Amino acid sequence: MATFFGEVVVAPSRAGVDDEESAEEACEETPEDREIRRELEKKREIDVLWTLKSGASSESSADEPFVCSTFIIAIGHNAAAFLSSFILDSVCWEVVGVVKLWNEWCRTSNTTNVLPTDSFCLFYRLISDPTVFLCQCSCYVAEDQQFQWLEKVFGCMRKEGLQVTILSTCPVADYKTQESTLTLPSPFLKALKTKEFKEQVCCPLLEQPNIVRDLPAA
């Protein structure tokens, strides 16, 4: 504990203690515990089910990555609702895939007949241009499932010439700025981009020290 304001103190480390406790817990784990842990890990695996029909020239089989030039991902209920209201409200799109996952906060199925109140993750393809895909992801993807989600979804696509756009939302209270959040227009749009993106950004860039979390960050 510091004796005066500004004093630099070294916090005690529990690194060695945690390793010892983990080793003790592993030794105490019974075969039943290991079986339960394996079942939980298996249950938390993510399944990506594509309904792309084989045989058409613009479509690929499950073993061959398909061509995708533009991939727009809406993560969260608000972003998914935005796609539903302004982009998907037409007959120009067809459902071509679904993600099936389970965790503490949500459970999705392999059906494409979903309600707006359901937790779901659906993929759409533009009929006039089969290389343009959309993803509506209103379900919660846990931290230990995010890499698996990315690996399985993007593992089905060719990476050459692929442009990915991610839409997500967060509360205004989480936005860090020197201005009063009461004077900010709501909602407002900010952007982050990689150095590979050479086109003009449609809105101001997100200022430091604001960050993106969870699946959008992954």
N, CA and C of each residue as an Amber inpcrd file, in Angstrom:
protein
   654
   0.8520000  -1.1900000   0.0000000   0.0000000   0.0000000   0.0000000
   0.8890000   1.2420000   0.0000000   0.4960000   2.2380000  -0.8040000
   1.2750000   3.4710000  -0.8850000   1.1220000   4.2720000   0.3970000
   2.2280000   4.8950000   0.8490000   2.1870000   5.7200000   2.0520000
   1.9170000   7.1810000   1.7400000   2.0680000   7.5760000   0.4700000
   1.7320000   8.9400000   0.0710000   1.3130000   8.9080000  -1.3950000
   0.5860000   9.9560000  -1.8260000   0.0760000  10.0160000  -3.1970000
   1.2310000  10.1540000  -4.1850000   1.2640000   9.3060000  -5.1910000
   2.3050000   9.3560000  -6.2030000   3.4200000   8.3640000  -5.9740000
   3.3970000   7.6710000  -4.8350000   4.4560000   6.6880000  -4.5670000
   4.2940000   5.4840000  -5.4950000   5.4060000   5.0060000  -6.0650000
   5.3910000   3.8410000  -6.9320000   5.5740000   2.5910000  -6.0790000
   4.5990000   1.7080000  -6.1390000   4.6700000   0.4700000  -5.3750000
   4.5940000  -0.7040000  -6.3380000   5.1980000  -1.8060000  -5.9580000
   5.2010000  -3.0230000  -6.7680000   4.1260000  -3.9530000  -6.2310000
   3.1690000  -4.2740000  -7.0990000   2.0940000  -5.1750000  -6.6770000
   2.6240000  -6.5910000  -6.5820000   2.1930000  -7.3490000  -5.5680000
   2.6390000  -8.7380000  -5.4570000   2.1360000  -9.5690000  -6.6250000
   2.9880000 -10.4350000  -7.1300000   2.6420000 -11.2730000  -8.2810000
   2.1360000 -12.6270000  -7.8070000   1.0820000 -13.0910000  -8.4890000
   0.5330000 -14.4180000  -8.2090000   0.7950000 -15.3780000  -9.3640000
   1.7490000 -15.0260000 -10.2270000   1.9970000 -15.8650000 -11.3970000
   2.3890000 -17.2770000 -10.9920000   3.3600000 -17.3720000 -10.0950000
   3.7860000 -18.7050000  -9.6620000   2.7150000 -19.4330000  -8.8800000
   2.0010000 -18.6860000  -8.0430000   0.9370000 -19.3000000  -7.2430000
  -0.1590000 -19.8410000  -8.1320000  -0.5460000 -19.0660000  -9.1840000
  -1.6050000 -19.5020000 -10.0880000  -1.1960000 -20.7640000 -10.8300000
   0.0940000 -20.8400000 -11.2450000   0.5670000 -22.0440000 -11.9310000
   0.4950000 -23.2480000 -11.0110000   0.8760000 -23.0440000  -9.7520000
   0.8240000 -24.1510000  -8.8090000  -0.6140000 -24.5960000  -8.5590000
  -1.5240000 -23.6060000  -8.4260000  -2.9180000 -23.9610000  -8.2080000
  -3.4940000 -24.6890000  -9.4120000  -3.1350000 -24.2530000 -10.6260000
  -3.6240000 -24.9220000 -11.8310000  -3.1240000 -26.3520000 -11.9000000
  -1.8410000 -26.5570000 -11.5290000  -1.2850000 -27.9080000 -11.5380000
  -1.9810000 -28.7910000 -10.5130000  -2.2760000 -28.2260000  -9.3250000
  -2.9760000 -28.9980000  -8.3040000  -4.3800000 -29.3480000  -8.7540000
  -5.0700000 -28.3940000  -9.3940000  -6.4210000 -28.6670000  -9.8670000
  -6.4130000 -29.7380000 -10.9540000  -5.3840000 -29.7020000 -11.8280000
  -5.2980000 -30.7100000 -12.8770000  -5.0850000 -32.0960000 -12.2890000
  -4.2770000 -32.1560000 -11.2160000  -4.0450000 -33.4500000 -10.5770000
  -5.3110000 -33.9650000  -9.8930000  -6.1150000 -33.0410000  -9.3700000
  -7.3210000 -33.4390000  -8.6630000  -8.4890000 -33.7260000  -9.5980000
  -8.3450000 -33.4340000 -10.8980000  -9.4370000 -33.6400000 -11.8460000
  -9.7080000 -35.1280000 -12.0320000 -10.9400000 -35.5100000 -11.8870000
 -11.3370000 -36.9030000 -12.0130000 -11.6750000 -37.2190000 -13.4650000
 -11.7420000 -38.5040000 -13.8330000 -12.1560000 -38.8610000 -15.2000000
 -13.5270000 -38.3080000 -15.5560000 -14.4200000 -38.2500000 -14.5750000
 -15.7470000 -37.6820000 -14.8420000 -15.6500000 -36.1920000 -15.1690000
 -14.7640000 -35.4690000 -14.4380000 -14.5730000 -34.0450000 -14.7070000
 -14.0100000 -33.8210000 -16.1070000 -13.0520000 -34.6650000 -16.4920000
 -12.4650000 -34.5360000 -17.8220000 -13.4940000 -34.8030000 -18.9080000
 -14.3560000 -35.7740000 -18.6730000 -15.3910000 -36.0840000 -19.6510000
 -16.3890000 -34.9350000 -19.7830000 -16.7500000 -34.3190000 -18.6560000
 -17.6620000 -33.1780000 -18.6840000 -17.0260000 -32.0010000 -19.4170000
 -15.7250000 -31.7700000 -19.1460000 -15.0320000 -30.6670000 -19.8140000
 -14.9580000 -30.8910000 -21.3160000 -14.6920000 -32.1410000 -21.7410000
 -14.6450000 -32.4490000 -23.1660000 -16.0080000 -32.2580000 -23.8250000
 -17.0670000 -32.6460000 -23.1190000 -18.4050000 -32.4770000 -23.6690000
 -18.7580000 -30.9970000 -23.8280000 -18.3490000 -30.1720000 -22.8430000
 -18.6130000 -28.7420000 -22.9350000 -17.8340000 -28.1110000 -24.0920000
 -16.5540000 -28.5160000 -24.2470000 -15.7540000 -27.9920000 -25.3490000
 -16.3560000 -28.3900000 -26.6930000 -16.8530000 -29.6120000 -26.7800000
 -17.4800000 -30.0750000 -28.0180000 -18.7620000 -29.3030000 -28.2990000
 -19.5190000 -29.0280000 -27.2320000 -20.7810000 -28.3050000 -27.3920000
 -20.5490000 -26.8680000 -27.8330000 -19.3980000 -26.2980000 -27.4570000
 -19.0930000 -24.9050000 -27.8010000 -18.4690000 -24.7620000 -29.1870000
 -18.3130000 -25.8690000 -29.9050000 -17.7820000 -25.7770000 -31.2600000
 -18.7990000 -25.1030000 -32.1820000 -18.2990000 -24.3290000 -33.1190000
 -19.1410000 -23.5850000 -34.0570000 -19.2510000 -24.3540000 -35.3660000
 -20.4710000 -24.4510000 -35.8890000 -20.7190000 -25.0850000 -37.1800000
 -21.2070000 -24.0280000 -38.1650000 -20.5260000 -23.9180000 -39.3070000
 -20.9460000 -23.0340000 -40.3830000 -21.5330000 -23.9000000 -41.4880000
 -22.8170000 -23.7200000 -41.7440000 -23.5390000 -24.5440000 -42.7090000
 -23.8920000 -23.7020000 -43.9230000 -23.2830000 -24.0090000 -45.0710000
 -23.5520000 -23.2880000 -46.3100000 -24.5730000 -24.0500000 -47.1340000
 -25.4670000 -23.3240000 -47.7760000 -26.4790000 -23.9380000 -48.6320000
 -26.2220000 -23.5980000 -50.0910000 -24.9720000 -23.2880000 -50.4200000
 -24.6150000 -23.0080000 -51.8070000 -24.7960000 -24.2740000 -52.6260000
 -25.5350000 -24.1690000 -53.7020000 -25.8080000 -25.3410000 -54.5400000
 -24.6000000 -25.6170000 -55.4230000 -24.1900000 -26.8440000 -55.4760000
 -23.0630000 -27.2210000 -56.3330000 -23.5480000 -27.3830000 -57.7670000
 -22.6730000 -27.1380000 -58.6880000 -23.0090000 -27.3150000 -60.0890000
 -23.0580000 -26.0170000 -60.8590000 -23.4590000 -24.9300000 -60.2290000
 -23.5050000 -23.6350000 -60.8990000 -22.0980000 -23.0750000 -61.0180000
 -21.8520000 -22.3150000 -62.0640000 -20.5020000 -21.8230000 -62.3080000
 -20.0510000 -20.8210000 -61.2600000 -20.9930000 -20.0780000 -60.6760000
 -20.6320000 -19.0430000 -59.7130000 -20.5710000 -19.5620000 -58.2910000
 -20.8220000 -20.8360000 -58.1010000 -20.8480000 -21.3910000 -56.7650000
 -19.7640000 -22.4370000 -56.6140000 -19.3610000 -22.6610000 -55.3830000
 -18.2740000 -23.5900000 -55.1040000 -18.7520000 -24.6420000 -54.1370000
 -18.0800000 -25.7490000 -54.1540000 -18.3890000 -26.7970000 -53.2040000
 -17.7820000 -26.4620000 -51.8600000 -18.1050000 -27.2810000 -50.8340000
 -17.6190000 -27.0130000 -49.4870000 -16.1010000 -27.1700000 -49.4020000
 -15.5130000 -27.9940000 -50.3270000 -14.0770000 -28.2400000 -50.2730000
 -13.2790000 -27.1450000 -50.9800000 -13.9180000 -26.3660000 -51.8100000
 -13.2250000 -25.3450000 -52.5900000 -13.7000000 -23.9650000 -52.1520000
 -12.7890000 -23.0680000 -51.7440000 -13.2000000 -21.7170000 -51.3280000
 -13.9090000 -20.9940000 -52.4680000 -14.9970000 -20.3010000 -52.1360000
 -15.7320000 -19.5900000 -53.1690000 -15.2410000 -18.1460000 -53.2630000
 -15.4990000 -17.5410000 -54.4070000 -15.0310000 -16.1850000 -54.6860000
 -15.9440000 -15.1920000 -53.9840000 -15.3310000 -14.2470000 -53.2640000
 -16.0780000 -13.1960000 -52.5810000 -15.2950000 -11.9020000 -52.7370000
 -15.9150000 -10.8940000 -53.3430000 -15.2490000  -9.6070000 -53.5330000
 -15.5880000  -8.6240000 -52.4260000 -16.8320000  -8.6820000 -51.9190000
 -17.2930000  -7.7690000 -50.8780000 -18.0450000  -8.5650000 -49.8240000
 -17.6530000  -8.3830000 -48.5690000 -18.2840000  -9.0970000 -47.4670000
 -18.6270000  -8.0790000 -46.3850000 -19.9180000  -7.8510000 -46.1700000
 -20.3940000  -6.8920000 -45.1740000 -20.9540000  -7.6750000 -43.9880000
 -20.4320000  -7.3910000 -42.7970000 -20.8370000  -8.1030000 -41.5910000
 -21.4740000  -7.1180000 -40.6230000 -22.6970000  -7.3880000 -40.2230000
 -23.4010000  -6.5770000 -39.2220000 -23.4460000  -7.3600000 -37.9230000
 -22.8150000  -6.8290000 -36.8790000 -22.6930000  -7.5410000 -35.6100000
 -23.4900000  -6.7940000 -34.5450000 -24.4040000  -7.5100000 -33.8990000
 -25.2410000  -6.8960000 -32.8800000 -26.6510000  -6.6580000 -33.3980000
 -27.6070000  -6.4970000 -32.4780000 -29.0120000  -6.3560000 -32.8580000
 -29.2500000  -5.0980000 -33.6780000 -28.6430000  -3.9800000 -33.2950000
 -28.8800000  -2.7290000 -34.0180000 -28.3360000  -2.7850000 -35.4350000
 -27.1190000  -3.2910000 -35.5840000 -26.5230000  -3.3840000 -36.9190000
 -27.2800000  -4.3750000 -37.7900000 -27.7210000  -5.5050000 -37.2040000
 -28.4930000  -6.4850000 -37.9620000 -29.8390000  -5.9040000 -38.3890000
 -30.4600000  -5.1190000 -37.5040000 -31.7300000  -4.4780000 -37.8460000
 -31.5450000  -3.4460000 -38.9550000 -30.3990000  -2.7660000 -38.9590000
 -30.1050000  -1.8040000 -40.0250000 -30.0630000  -2.4990000 -41.3810000
 -29.3910000  -3.6470000 -41.4510000 -29.3460000  -4.3980000 -42.7040000
 -30.7450000  -4.8270000 -43.1260000 -31.5420000  -5.2970000 -42.1560000
 -32.8940000  -5.7530000 -42.4800000 -33.7480000  -4.6220000 -43.0350000
 -33.6160000  -3.4350000 -42.4800000 -34.4900000  -2.3190000 -42.8470000
 -34.0840000  -1.6470000 -44.1480000 -32.7700000  -1.5160000 -44.4000000
 -32.3230000  -0.6900000 -45.5060000 -31.6630000  -1.4590000 -46.6480000
 -31.2890000  -2.7110000 -46.4390000 -30.5790000  -3.4390000 -47.4940000
 -31.2910000  -4.7410000 -47.8720000 -31.6860000  -5.5170000 -46.8820000
 -32.2470000  -6.8350000 -47.1580000 -33.7460000  -6.8050000 -47.4440000
 -34.3730000  -5.6560000 -47.3480000 -35.8170000  -5.5510000 -47.5600000
 -36.1350000  -5.5210000 -49.0560000 -35.7040000  -6.5560000 -49.7480000
 -35.9490000  -6.6810000 -51.1810000 -35.7500000  -8.1410000 -51.5650000
 -36.0340000  -8.4420000 -52.8250000 -35.8800000  -9.8230000 -53.3030000
 -34.5330000 -10.0150000 -53.9850000 -33.6140000  -9.0720000 -53.7530000
 -32.3120000  -9.1350000 -54.4360000 -31.3400000 -10.0670000 -53.7380000
 -31.7030000 -10.5640000 -52.5490000 -30.7880000 -11.3670000 -51.7540000
 -31.3640000 -12.7540000 -51.4940000 -30.4650000 -13.7230000 -51.3450000
 -30.8700000 -15.0770000 -50.9890000 -30.0200000 -15.5750000 -49.8320000
 -30.6410000 -16.3330000 -48.9310000 -29.9230000 -16.9030000 -47.7930000
 -29.0660000 -18.0680000 -48.2770000 -27.7790000 -18.0420000 -47.9430000
 -26.8680000 -19.0900000 -48.4220000 -26.1010000 -19.7770000 -47.2980000
 -26.3660000 -19.4010000 -46.0420000 -25.6300000 -20.0530000 -44.9590000
 -26.1110000 -19.6110000 -43.5980000 -25.6790000 -20.3640000 -42.5930000
 -26.0730000 -20.0850000 -41.2180000 -24.9680000 -20.5910000 -40.2940000
 -24.7970000 -19.9160000 -39.1700000 -23.8520000 -20.3480000 -38.1440000
 -24.6410000 -20.9230000 -36.9790000 -24.2510000 -22.0930000 -36.5480000
 -24.8770000 -22.7410000 -35.4000000 -23.8790000 -22.7420000 -34.2490000
 -24.2530000 -22.1140000 -33.1210000 -23.3620000 -22.0510000 -31.9700000
 -24.1560000 -22.0490000 -30.6850000 -23.4500000 -22.3600000 -29.6030000
 -24.0580000 -22.3990000 -28.2680000 -23.0490000 -21.8500000 -27.2700000
 -23.5210000 -20.9990000 -26.3640000 -22.7200000 -20.5650000 -25.2340000
 -23.6500000 -20.1280000 -24.1030000 -23.0790000 -19.4610000 -23.1010000
 -23.8760000 -19.1120000 -21.9150000 -24.9770000 -18.1020000 -22.2120000
 -24.8170000 -17.3080000 -23.2780000 -25.7330000 -16.1950000 -23.5180000
 -26.6680000 -16.4030000 -24.6930000 -26.4020000 -17.3550000 -25.5450000
 -27.2960000 -17.5440000 -26.6890000 -27.1920000 -18.9680000 -27.2070000
 -28.1890000 -19.3150000 -27.9980000 -28.2250000 -20.6270000 -28.6470000
 -28.8820000 -20.4360000 -30.0020000 -28.1660000 -20.7550000 -31.0690000
 -28.7230000 -20.6440000 -32.4060000 -28.9290000 -22.0390000 -32.9820000
 -29.6690000 -22.1300000 -34.0620000 -29.9450000 -23.4080000 -34.7100000
 -29.5300000 -23.3200000 -36.1670000 -29.7350000 -24.4070000 -36.8880000
 -29.3550000 -24.4350000 -38.2970000 -30.5180000 -24.0600000 -39.2120000
 -31.5400000 -23.4200000 -38.6600000 -32.6690000 -22.9900000 -39.4750000
 -32.4770000 -21.5650000 -39.9650000 -33.0340000 -21.2550000 -41.1100000
 -32.9810000 -19.9040000 -41.6560000 -34.2960000 -19.1630000 -41.4650000
 -35.2990000 -19.8330000 -40.9190000 -36.5850000 -19.1910000 -40.6400000
 -36.5470000 -18.6200000 -39.2310000 -36.0590000 -17.3980000 -39.1070000
 -35.8480000 -16.7990000 -37.7970000 -36.7740000 -15.6010000 -37.6200000
 -37.0170000 -15.2670000 -36.3700000 -37.7820000 -14.0780000 -36.0130000
 -36.8270000 -12.9530000 -35.6420000 -37.2650000 -11.6980000 -35.7170000
 -36.3700000 -10.5950000 -35.3340000 -35.9010000 -10.6750000 -33.8950000
 -36.6480000 -11.3570000 -33.0370000 -36.2550000 -11.4640000 -31.6370000
 -35.3030000 -12.6230000 -31.3840000 -35.0740000 -13.4740000 -32.3770000
 -34.1860000 -14.6210000 -32.2100000 -32.7230000 -14.1880000 -32.2500000
 -31.8690000 -15.0360000 -31.6790000 -30.4230000 -14.8830000 -31.8420000
 -30.0160000 -15.7300000 -33.0420000 -29.3980000 -15.1040000 -34.0340000
 -29.1100000 -15.8380000 -35.2570000 -27.8710000 -15.2620000 -35.9240000
 -27.3390000 -16.0080000 -36.8670000 -26.2200000 -15.5720000 -37.6960000
 -26.4370000 -16.1430000 -39.0850000 -26.8730000 -15.2950000 -40.0070000
 -27.2330000 -15.7240000 -41.3520000 -26.3360000 -15.0650000 -42.3860000
 -26.1270000 -15.7760000 -43.4910000 -25.3510000 -15.2570000 -44.6200000
 -26.2690000 -15.0950000 -45.8210000 -26.1090000 -13.9720000 -46.5140000
 -26.8910000 -13.6750000 -47.7100000 -25.9470000 -13.4210000 -48.8800000
 -26.4620000 -13.6970000 -50.0900000 -25.6940000 -13.4310000 -51.3050000
 -26.5420000 -12.6140000 -52.2650000 -25.9070000 -11.6390000 -52.9040000
 -26.5920000 -10.8080000 -53.8810000 -26.8290000 -11.6160000 -55.1510000
 -28.0830000 -11.6950000 -55.5610000 -28.4220000 -12.5380000 -56.7030000
 -27.7940000 -12.0120000 -57.9820000 -27.7820000 -10.6940000 -58.1630000
 -27.2360000 -10.1160000 -59.3920000 -25.7120000 -10.1770000 -59.4450000
 -25.0590000 -10.2870000 -58.2810000 -23.5980000 -10.3990000 -58.2150000
 -23.2400000 -11.4020000 -57.1200000 -23.0410000 -12.6720000 -57.4630000
 -22.8180000 -13.7220000 -56.4600000 -21.5350000 -13.5800000 -55.6590000
 -20.7010000 -12.5650000 -55.9680000 -19.4760000 -12.3790000 -55.1960000
 -19.6780000 -11.4160000 -54.0270000 -20.8860000 -10.8760000 -53.8640000
 -21.1950000  -9.9490000 -52.7750000 -21.9910000 -10.6910000 -51.7060000
 -21.4610000 -10.7070000 -50.4800000 -22.0880000 -11.4290000 -49.3770000
 -22.3720000 -10.4790000 -48.2130000 -23.4250000 -10.7980000 -47.4790000
 -23.7640000 -10.1010000 -46.2430000 -23.8520000 -11.1160000 -45.1190000
 -23.6030000 -10.6400000 -43.9060000 -23.7550000 -11.4880000 -42.7210000
 -24.4970000 -10.6950000 -41.6550000 -25.6050000 -11.2400000 -41.1820000
 -26.3310000 -10.6980000 -40.0330000 -25.9990000 -11.5540000 -38.8220000
 -25.3490000 -10.9660000 -37.8340000 -24.9530000 -11.7120000 -36.6360000
 -25.5190000 -11.0000000 -35.4130000 -26.6930000 -11.4210000 -34.9810000
 -27.3040000 -10.8270000 -33.7940000 -27.0210000 -11.6370000 -32.5350000
 -26.3230000 -12.7460000 -32.6720000 -26.0460000 -13.6130000 -31.5210000
 -24.7290000 -13.2120000 -30.8610000 -24.5700000 -13.6020000 -29.6090000
 -23.3470000 -13.3220000 -28.8670000 -22.3330000 -14.4190000 -29.1580000
 -21.1330000 -14.0130000 -29.5710000 -20.0340000 -14.9540000 -29.8090000
 -19.0370000 -14.7820000 -28.6750000 -18.8720000 -15.8100000 -27.8530000
 -18.0070000 -15.7210000 -26.6780000 -16.5430000 -15.5610000 -27.0910000
 -15.7320000 -15.1170000 -26.1410000 -14.3170000 -14.8560000 -26.4340000
 -13.6050000 -16.1020000 -26.9460000 -13.8890000 -17.2560000 -26.3370000
 -13.2140000 -18.4750000 -26.7610000 -13.7630000 -19.0220000 -28.0770000
 -14.8180000 -18.3960000 -28.6380000 -15.3970000 -18.8510000 -29.8980000
 -15.0940000 -17.9020000 -31.0590000 -14.5310000 -16.7410000 -30.7690000
 -14.3450000 -15.7320000 -31.8120000 -13.3490000 -16.1720000 -32.8690000
 -12.2000000 -16.7060000 -32.4620000 -11.2070000 -17.1520000 -33.4490000
 -11.7690000 -18.2880000 -34.2890000 -12.5150000 -19.1870000 -33.6400000
 -13.1240000 -20.2970000 -34.3690000 -14.1440000 -19.7890000 -35.3890000
 -14.9250000 -18.7590000 -35.0110000 -15.8990000 -18.1620000 -35.9270000
 -15.1880000 -17.5970000 -37.1480000 -14.1270000 -16.8190000 -36.9120000
 -13.3810000 -16.2250000 -38.0120000 -12.7350000 -17.2800000 -38.9020000
 -12.1500000 -18.2840000 -38.2780000 -11.4420000 -19.3170000 -39.0240000
 -12.3940000 -20.0840000 -39.9320000 -13.5780000 -20.4070000 -39.4240000
 -14.5040000 -21.2270000 -40.2020000 -15.2420000 -20.4050000 -41.2580000
 -15.5760000 -19.1500000 -40.9480000 -16.2890000 -18.3200000 -41.9130000
 -15.3660000 -17.8970000 -43.0480000 -14.2110000 -17.3240000 -42.7070000
 -13.3050000 -16.8420000 -43.7390000 -12.5120000 -17.9770000 -44.3880000
 -12.4980000 -19.1400000 -43.7510000 -11.8300000 -20.2780000 -44.3680000
 -12.5450000 -20.7920000 -45.5990000 -13.7990000 -20.3800000 -45.7830000
 -14.5710000 -20.8050000 -46.9520000 -14.4110000 -19.8480000 -48.1310000
 -13.7050000 -18.7320000 -47.9350000 -13.6160000 -17.6940000 -48.9680000
 -12.1780000 -17.5140000 -49.4470000 -12.0580000 -17.0980000 -50.6930000
 -10.7510000 -16.7200000 -51.2070000 -10.4050000 -15.3240000 -50.7070000
  -9.1790000 -15.1540000 -50.2640000  -8.7850000 -13.8850000 -49.6380000
  -8.3310000 -12.8370000 -50.6520000  -8.0000000 -13.2540000 -51.8880000
  -7.4840000 -12.2910000 -52.8620000  -8.5940000 -11.3310000 -53.2750000
  -8.3060000 -10.0150000 -53.1430000  -9.2640000  -9.0090000 -53.5810000
 -10.5030000  -8.9170000 -52.7180000 -10.4640000  -9.4400000 -51.5220000
 -11.6310000  -9.4300000 -50.6370000 -11.6430000  -8.1580000 -49.7980000
 -12.7630000  -7.4280000 -49.8340000 -12.9390000  -6.2440000 -49.0050000
 -14.0100000  -6.5420000 -47.9540000 -13.6480000  -6.3660000 -46.6900000
 -14.5410000  -6.6710000 -45.5780000 -14.9560000  -5.3800000 -44.8930000
 -16.2490000  -5.1980000 -44.7110000 -16.8000000  -4.0500000 -44.0010000
 -17.5890000  -4.5640000 -42.8030000 -17.2950000  -4.0290000 -41.6230000
 -17.9360000  -4.4780000 -40.3900000 -18.7590000  -3.3360000 -39.8120000
 -20.0190000  -3.6120000 -39.5080000 -20.9120000  -2.6530000 -38.8720000
 -21.2050000  -3.1210000 -37.4600000 -21.0060000  -2.2380000 -36.4870000
 -21.3100000  -2.5740000 -35.1000000 -21.6910000  -1.3040000 -34.3570000
 -22.2770000  -1.4620000 -33.1970000 -22.7210000  -0.3130000 -32.4150000
 -22.2400000  -0.4480000 -30.9760000 -22.2070000   0.6770000 -30.2810000
 -21.8940000   0.6740000 -28.8490000 -22.6030000   1.8560000 -28.2070000
 -22.8280000   1.8320000 -26.9080000 -23.5170000   2.9450000 -26.2410000
 -22.7020000   4.2350000 -26.3120000 -23.4000000   5.3600000 -26.3920000
 -22.7300000   6.6680000 -26.4110000 -21.9360000   6.8760000 -25.1280000
 -22.3950000   6.2780000 -24.0240000 -21.6910000   6.4300000 -22.7470000
 -20.2860000   5.8370000 -22.7870000 -20.0460000   4.8950000 -23.7010000
 -18.7170000   4.2890000 -23.8260000 -17.7780000   5.1020000 -24.7130000
 -18.3150000   6.1130000 -25.3790000 -17.5020000   6.9170000 -26.2850000
 -16.6710000   7.9170000 -25.4870000 -15.3720000   7.9110000 -25.6840000
 -14.4460000   8.7740000 -24.9460000 -14.1350000  10.0120000 -25.7690000
 -14.4880000  11.1710000 -25.2170000 -14.2640000  12.4380000 -25.8960000
 -14.1760000  13.5490000 -24.8640000 -13.5180000  14.6470000 -25.2420000
 -13.4350000  15.8020000 -24.3550000 -14.7220000  16.6140000 -24.3570000
 -15.5650000  16.3940000 -25.3700000 -16.8410000  17.0870000 -25.4240000
 -17.8530000  16.3930000 -24.5100000 -18.9130000  17.1030000 -24.2380000
 -20.0060000  16.5130000 -23.4880000 -20.8050000  15.5950000 -24.4040000
 -21.0690000  14.3920000 -23.9520000 -21.8470000  13.4600000 -24.7720000
 -23.2740000  13.9410000 -24.9840000 -23.7260000  14.9080000 -24.1700000
 -25.0800000  15.4430000 -24.3280000 -25.2100000  16.2820000 -25.5920000
 -24.0890000  16.8460000 -26.0660000 -24.1240000  17.6890000 -27.2600000
 -23.8630000  16.9040000 -28.5370000 -23.5520000  15.6160000 -28.4280000
 -23.2600000  14.8080000 -29.6060000 -24.5570000  14.3930000 -30.3000000
 -24.5660000  14.4100000 -31.6200000 -25.7390000  13.8830000 -32.3250000
 -25.8300000  12.3760000 -32.1080000 -27.0240000  11.8830000 -31.9890000
 -27.1950000  10.4510000 -31.7380000 -28.2590000   9.8960000 -32.6850000
 -27.9360000   8.8700000 -33.4470000 -26.6270000   8.1990000 -33.4640000
 -25.6310000   8.9240000 -34.3770000 -24.3390000   8.6140000 -34.2220000
 -23.3170000   9.1390000 -35.1110000 -22.4030000   7.9960000 -35.5360000
 -21.6700000   8.2130000 -36.6160000 -20.9000000   7.1490000 -37.2520000
 -19.4210000   7.5030000 -37.2550000 -18.6010000   6.5570000 -36.8340000
 -17.1410000   6.6650000 -36.8910000 -16.5840000   5.4240000 -37.5810000
 -15.3510000   5.5170000 -38.0290000 -14.7780000   4.4120000 -38.8020000
 -13.3650000   4.1040000 -38.3550000 -12.9850000   2.8430000 -38.5210000
 -11.6060000   2.3810000 -38.4310000 -11.2810000   1.6830000 -39.7460000
 -10.0300000   1.7500000 -40.1690000  -9.6560000   1.0900000 -41.4140000
  -8.2380000   0.5580000 -41.3090000  -7.9420000  -0.4290000 -42.1170000
  -6.5930000  -0.9610000 -42.1920000  -5.7900000  -0.1590000 -43.2150000
  -4.4810000  -0.3320000 -43.2000000  -3.6260000   0.4040000 -44.1300000
  -3.8220000  -0.0680000 -45.5690000  -4.3940000  -1.2860000 -45.7390000
  -4.6370000  -1.7860000 -47.0830000  -5.8220000  -1.1020000 -47.7500000
  -6.6900000  -0.4890000 -46.9550000  -7.8740000   0.1650000 -47.5090000
  -7.4730000   1.5300000 -48.0620000  -7.5330000   1.6890000 -49.3850000
  -7.0440000   2.9030000 -50.0480000  -8.1770000   3.8300000 -50.4720000
  -9.4310000   3.4210000 -50.3520000 -10.5330000   4.2580000 -50.7900000
 -10.8660000   5.3090000 -49.7400000 -11.7110000   6.2530000 -50.1260000
 -12.1030000   7.3150000 -49.2140000 -13.0860000   6.7850000 -48.1800000
 -12.8570000   7.1330000 -46.9240000 -13.7420000   6.6950000 -45.8410000
 -14.9640000   7.6070000 -45.8070000 -16.1340000   7.0100000 -45.6120000
 -17.3930000   7.7580000 -45.7310000 -17.7330000   8.5710000 -44.4900000
 -16.9290000   8.4640000 -43.4290000 -17.2250000   9.1970000 -42.2000000
 -15.9080000   9.4590000 -41.4590000 -15.9050000  10.3140000 -40.4210000
 -14.6610000  10.5810000 -39.6710000 -14.1210000   9.3230000 -39.0030000
 -12.8110000   9.2920000 -38.8300000 -12.1720000   8.1550000 -38.1810000
 -12.3910000   8.1980000 -36.6670000 -12.3870000   7.0520000 -36.0590000
 -12.5670000   6.9490000 -34.6110000 -11.3140000   7.4550000 -33.9020000
 -11.5120000   8.3450000 -32.9370000 -10.3780000   8.9530000 -32.2510000
  -9.8710000   8.0660000 -31.1160000  -8.6000000   8.2180000 -30.7930000
  -8.0380000   7.5880000 -29.6040000  -8.5840000   8.2950000 -28.3710000
  -8.7220000   7.6040000 -27.2380000  -8.3450000   6.2130000 -26.9750000
  -9.5010000   5.2320000 -27.1260000 -10.4840000   5.5290000 -27.9910000
 -11.6070000   4.6160000 -28.1960000 -11.1180000   3.3390000 -28.8650000
 -11.7320000   2.2350000 -28.4960000 -11.3400000   0.9380000 -29.0340000
 -12.5890000   0.1620000 -29.4320000 -12.3800000  -0.8840000 -30.2010000
 -13.4440000  -1.8040000 -30.6090000 -13.2370000  -3.1100000 -29.8740000
 -14.3070000  -3.7240000 -29.4320000 -14.2060000  -4.9330000 -28.6100000
 -14.8850000  -6.1180000 -29.2950000 -14.6430000  -7.2820000 -28.6890000
 -15.3500000  -8.5250000 -29.0070000 -15.1550000  -8.9300000 -30.4650000
 -16.2130000  -9.4800000 -31.0870000 -16.0790000 -10.0280000 -32.4400000
 -15.6770000  -8.9860000 -33.4680000 -16.2030000  -7.7430000 -33.4520000
 -15.7060000  -6.7530000 -34.4210000 -14.1970000  -6.5260000 -34.3250000
 -13.6560000  -6.5130000 -33.1190000 -12.2100000  -6.3470000 -32.9600000
 -11.4550000  -7.5480000 -33.5020000 -11.9900000  -8.7270000 -33.2610000
 -11.3310000  -9.9370000 -33.7760000 -11.2860000  -9.9350000 -35.2930000
